[in-house]
């Protein structure tokens, strides 16, 4: 099957608010309106709840934006989710990530150049992806860098983007083309 399994909706399908939000998000991101918004927006009530939750993680989370984008890029790479990866490559650039940072995110936590905190975050993402858990040693290492609330946020951030990658992959969404 080629193309998305559910076509992006138009204004009538997603409602005026989601349609306008999608157009604005595309302008900000330098792409056409995000297909993800226009597909998920077909389920209006669920979309609005998801958007509120997702927005609390990114961009309104408490972790520094650079770290948030590194976590998301790592999840997207591990999941092979080109839509998520390309979207957050652009957002990461706006958050101060260099092309070398993005390449290191693909290489993983053992790549040269990470701070100890970044290495701990990315190692946690890898373990969560691989094992769906963190062993006690990795948890202790993570907690030397993150307080209780930040640790909870990291777990939800990584888990949310795993879920989103699953949804994007199952829907067969391709990266949004540039404007």
mmCIF file of C-alpha atoms in Angstrom:
data_model
loop_
_atom_site.group_PDB
_atom_site.id
_atom_site.type_symbol
_atom_site.label_atom_id
_atom_site.label_comp_id
_atom_site.label_asym_id
_atom_site.label_seq_id
_atom_site.Cartn_x
_atom_site.Cartn_y
_atom_site.Cartn_z
ATOM 1 C CA UNK A 1 0.000 0.000 0.000
ATOM 2 C CA UNK A 2 1.414 3.383 -0.922
ATOM 3 C CA UNK A 3 0.463 6.623 0.753
ATOM 4 C CA UNK A 4 -1.086 7.157 4.152
ATOM 5 C CA UNK A 5 -3.663 4.655 5.349
ATOM 6 C CA UNK A 6 -5.890 7.525 6.432
ATOM 7 C CA UNK A 7 -5.746 10.608 4.239
ATOM 8 C CA UNK A 8 -5.092 13.964 5.887
ATOM 9 C CA UNK A 9 -8.397 15.717 6.453
ATOM 10 C CA UNK A 10 -9.522 19.027 5.119
ATOM 11 C CA UNK A 11 -11.125 21.853 7.061
ATOM 12 C CA UNK A 12 -14.515 20.117 7.268
ATOM 13 C CA UNK A 13 -12.941 16.843 8.410
ATOM 14 C CA UNK A 14 -10.770 18.251 11.204
ATOM 15 C CA UNK A 15 -12.563 21.454 12.135
ATOM 16 C CA UNK A 16 -11.515 25.044 11.671
ATOM 17 C CA UNK A 17 -9.288 25.204 14.786
ATOM 18 C CA UNK A 18 -7.208 22.142 13.853
ATOM 19 C CA UNK A 19 -7.050 23.200 10.210
ATOM 20 C CA UNK A 20 -5.729 26.663 11.183
ATOM 21 C CA UNK A 21 -3.333 25.179 13.756
ATOM 22 C CA UNK A 22 -1.965 22.798 11.123
ATOM 23 C CA UNK A 23 -1.393 25.600 8.647
ATOM 24 C CA UNK A 24 0.388 27.683 11.310
ATOM 25 C CA UNK A 25 2.496 24.699 12.430
ATOM 26 C CA UNK A 26 3.549 24.097 8.834
ATOM 27 C CA UNK A 27 4.590 27.729 8.394
ATOM 28 C CA UNK A 28 6.606 27.645 11.621
ATOM 29 C CA UNK A 29 8.218 24.333 10.655
ATOM 30 C CA UNK A 30 8.852 25.312 7.039
ATOM 31 C CA UNK A 31 6.618 22.535 5.701
ATOM 32 C CA UNK A 32 3.142 22.043 4.425
ATOM 33 C CA UNK A 33 0.551 21.561 7.198
ATOM 34 C CA UNK A 34 1.665 18.498 9.196
ATOM 35 C CA UNK A 35 -0.033 15.367 7.924
ATOM 36 C CA UNK A 36 0.031 13.995 11.477
ATOM 37 C CA UNK A 37 -2.231 16.806 12.707
ATOM 38 C CA UNK A 38 -4.564 16.477 9.724
ATOM 39 C CA UNK A 39 -4.898 12.707 10.147
ATOM 40 C CA UNK A 40 -5.211 12.596 13.934
ATOM 41 C CA UNK A 41 -7.471 15.654 13.737
ATOM 42 C CA UNK A 42 -10.118 13.471 12.091
ATOM 43 C CA UNK A 43 -10.769 12.236 15.661
ATOM 44 C CA UNK A 44 -11.289 15.729 17.023
ATOM 45 C CA UNK A 45 -11.847 14.988 20.705
ATOM 46 C CA UNK A 46 -8.918 12.608 20.955
ATOM 47 C CA UNK A 47 -6.661 14.936 18.948
ATOM 48 C CA UNK A 48 -7.281 17.883 21.267
ATOM 49 C CA UNK A 49 -6.544 15.771 24.362
ATOM 50 C CA UNK A 50 -3.409 14.362 22.779
ATOM 51 C CA UNK A 51 -2.229 17.800 21.692
ATOM 52 C CA UNK A 52 -2.609 19.148 25.225
ATOM 53 C CA UNK A 53 -0.620 16.236 26.681
ATOM 54 C CA UNK A 54 2.052 16.350 23.956
ATOM 55 C CA UNK A 55 2.441 20.098 24.400
ATOM 56 C CA UNK A 56 3.159 19.616 28.102
ATOM 57 C CA UNK A 57 6.127 17.454 27.115
ATOM 58 C CA UNK A 58 7.294 19.536 24.163
ATOM 59 C CA UNK A 59 7.569 22.523 23.852
ATOM 60 C CA UNK A 60 6.277 23.327 27.355
ATOM 61 C CA UNK A 61 8.181 20.642 29.273
ATOM 62 C CA UNK A 62 10.631 21.389 32.042
ATOM 63 C CA UNK A 63 13.605 19.573 30.508
ATOM 64 C CA UNK A 64 15.861 21.880 28.474
ATOM 65 C CA UNK A 65 14.697 22.001 24.856
ATOM 66 C CA UNK A 66 18.059 20.750 23.578
ATOM 67 C CA UNK A 67 17.757 17.606 25.706
ATOM 68 C CA UNK A 68 14.116 17.122 24.762
ATOM 69 C CA UNK A 69 15.000 17.211 21.081
ATOM 70 C CA UNK A 70 17.938 14.808 21.580
ATOM 71 C CA UNK A 71 15.629 12.328 23.331
ATOM 72 C CA UNK A 72 13.019 12.586 20.569
ATOM 73 C CA UNK A 73 15.620 12.223 17.813
ATOM 74 C CA UNK A 74 17.059 9.149 19.514
ATOM 75 C CA UNK A 75 13.625 7.534 19.831
ATOM 76 C CA UNK A 76 12.807 8.370 16.200
ATOM 77 C CA UNK A 77 16.127 6.888 15.060
ATOM 78 C CA UNK A 78 15.692 3.710 17.103
ATOM 79 C CA UNK A 79 12.166 3.292 15.733
ATOM 80 C CA UNK A 80 13.177 4.086 12.153
ATOM 81 C CA UNK A 81 10.468 6.755 12.045
ATOM 82 C CA UNK A 82 11.507 9.162 9.288
ATOM 83 C CA UNK A 83 8.462 11.419 9.795
ATOM 84 C CA UNK A 84 9.294 11.998 13.466
ATOM 85 C CA UNK A 85 13.033 12.240 12.818
ATOM 86 C CA UNK A 86 12.792 14.823 10.037
ATOM 87 C CA UNK A 87 10.267 16.929 11.938
ATOM 88 C CA UNK A 88 12.467 17.016 15.044
ATOM 89 C CA UNK A 89 15.659 17.532 13.060
ATOM 90 C CA UNK A 90 14.109 20.865 11.998
ATOM 91 C CA UNK A 91 12.849 21.646 15.513
ATOM 92 C CA UNK A 92 16.178 20.593 16.996
ATOM 93 C CA UNK A 93 18.017 23.026 14.781
ATOM 94 C CA UNK A 94 15.801 25.803 16.167
ATOM 95 C CA UNK A 95 16.625 24.552 19.680
ATOM 96 C CA UNK A 96 20.359 24.881 18.986
ATOM 97 C CA UNK A 97 21.284 21.386 17.793
ATOM 98 C CA UNK A 98 24.014 21.261 15.187
ATOM 99 C CA UNK A 99 24.229 18.699 12.378
ATOM 100 C CA UNK A 100 26.979 17.025 14.452
ATOM 101 C CA UNK A 101 24.593 16.764 17.438
ATOM 102 C CA UNK A 102 21.976 15.141 15.220
ATOM 103 C CA UNK A 103 24.535 12.661 13.858
ATOM 104 C CA UNK A 104 25.645 11.863 17.433
ATOM 105 C CA UNK A 105 22.003 11.309 18.433
ATOM 106 C CA UNK A 106 21.824 8.695 15.691
ATOM 107 C CA UNK A 107 25.111 7.139 16.862
ATOM 108 C CA UNK A 108 23.844 6.879 20.435
ATOM 109 C CA UNK A 109 24.978 7.413 23.995
ATOM 110 C CA UNK A 110 28.456 5.962 23.473
ATOM 111 C CA UNK A 111 29.399 8.523 20.819
ATOM 112 C CA UNK A 112 32.094 11.035 21.701
ATOM 113 C CA UNK A 113 31.079 14.545 22.636
ATOM 114 C CA UNK A 114 28.169 14.061 25.030
ATOM 115 C CA UNK A 115 28.093 15.565 28.490
ATOM 116 C CA UNK A 116 27.628 13.012 31.274
ATOM 117 C CA UNK A 117 24.024 14.163 31.649
ATOM 118 C CA UNK A 118 23.281 13.811 27.918
ATOM 119 C CA UNK A 119 24.935 10.384 27.897
ATOM 120 C CA UNK A 120 22.764 9.282 30.847
ATOM 121 C CA UNK A 121 19.574 10.530 29.160
ATOM 122 C CA UNK A 122 20.342 8.812 25.868
ATOM 123 C CA UNK A 123 21.394 5.580 27.595
ATOM 124 C CA UNK A 124 18.062 5.625 29.420
ATOM 125 C CA UNK A 125 16.227 6.100 26.103
ATOM 126 C CA UNK A 126 18.095 3.136 24.613
ATOM 127 C CA UNK A 127 17.271 0.924 27.598
ATOM 128 C CA UNK A 128 13.617 1.960 27.575
ATOM 129 C CA UNK A 129 13.410 1.177 23.872
ATOM 130 C CA UNK A 130 15.264 -2.129 24.132
ATOM 131 C CA UNK A 131 14.059 -3.446 27.507
ATOM 132 C CA UNK A 132 10.933 -1.375 28.189
ATOM 133 C CA UNK A 133 12.480 -0.732 31.615
ATOM 134 C CA UNK A 134 15.474 0.729 33.410
ATOM 135 C CA UNK A 135 17.566 -1.462 35.675
ATOM 136 C CA UNK A 136 18.520 -0.119 39.108
ATOM 137 C CA UNK A 137 22.018 0.955 38.069
ATOM 138 C CA UNK A 138 20.764 2.930 35.069
ATOM 139 C CA UNK A 139 18.024 4.485 37.229
ATOM 140 C CA UNK A 140 20.582 5.607 39.834
ATOM 141 C CA UNK A 141 22.780 7.050 37.091
ATOM 142 C CA UNK A 142 19.853 8.943 35.618
ATOM 143 C CA UNK A 143 18.816 10.294 39.023
ATOM 144 C CA UNK A 144 22.274 11.806 39.583
ATOM 145 C CA UNK A 145 21.281 14.207 36.784
ATOM 146 C CA UNK A 146 17.508 14.505 37.130
ATOM 147 C CA UNK A 147 15.302 15.242 40.108
ATOM 148 C CA UNK A 148 12.119 13.254 40.666
ATOM 149 C CA UNK A 149 9.883 15.399 38.436
ATOM 150 C CA UNK A 150 12.413 15.549 35.609
ATOM 151 C CA UNK A 151 12.845 11.750 35.754
ATOM 152 C CA UNK A 152 9.084 11.279 35.432
ATOM 153 C CA UNK A 153 9.016 13.712 32.523
ATOM 154 C CA UNK A 154 11.843 11.893 30.743
ATOM 155 C CA UNK A 155 10.021 8.562 31.046
ATOM 156 C CA UNK A 156 6.810 10.058 29.687
ATOM 157 C CA UNK A 157 8.667 11.880 26.902
ATOM 158 C CA UNK A 158 10.438 8.742 25.680
ATOM 159 C CA UNK A 159 7.295 6.627 26.015
ATOM 160 C CA UNK A 160 5.143 9.200 24.246
ATOM 161 C CA UNK A 161 7.446 9.390 21.248
ATOM 162 C CA UNK A 162 7.635 5.574 21.085
ATOM 163 C CA UNK A 163 3.822 5.558 20.947
ATOM 164 C CA UNK A 164 3.777 8.323 18.377
ATOM 165 C CA UNK A 165 6.325 6.502 16.195
ATOM 166 C CA UNK A 166 4.097 3.412 16.309
ATOM 167 C CA UNK A 167 1.089 5.456 15.224
ATOM 168 C CA UNK A 168 2.980 7.265 12.458
ATOM 169 C CA UNK A 169 4.440 4.000 11.159
ATOM 170 C CA UNK A 170 1.084 2.175 11.188
ATOM 171 C CA UNK A 171 -0.547 5.115 9.402
ATOM 172 C CA UNK A 172 2.274 5.080 6.805
ATOM 173 C CA UNK A 173 2.889 8.823 7.110
ATOM 174 C CA UNK A 174 5.793 10.183 5.101
ATOM 175 C CA UNK A 175 7.804 13.233 6.210
ATOM 176 C CA UNK A 176 6.048 16.515 5.509
ATOM 177 C CA UNK A 177 7.417 18.123 2.320
ATOM 178 C CA UNK A 178 9.038 21.551 2.607
ATOM 179 C CA UNK A 179 6.940 24.590 1.739
#
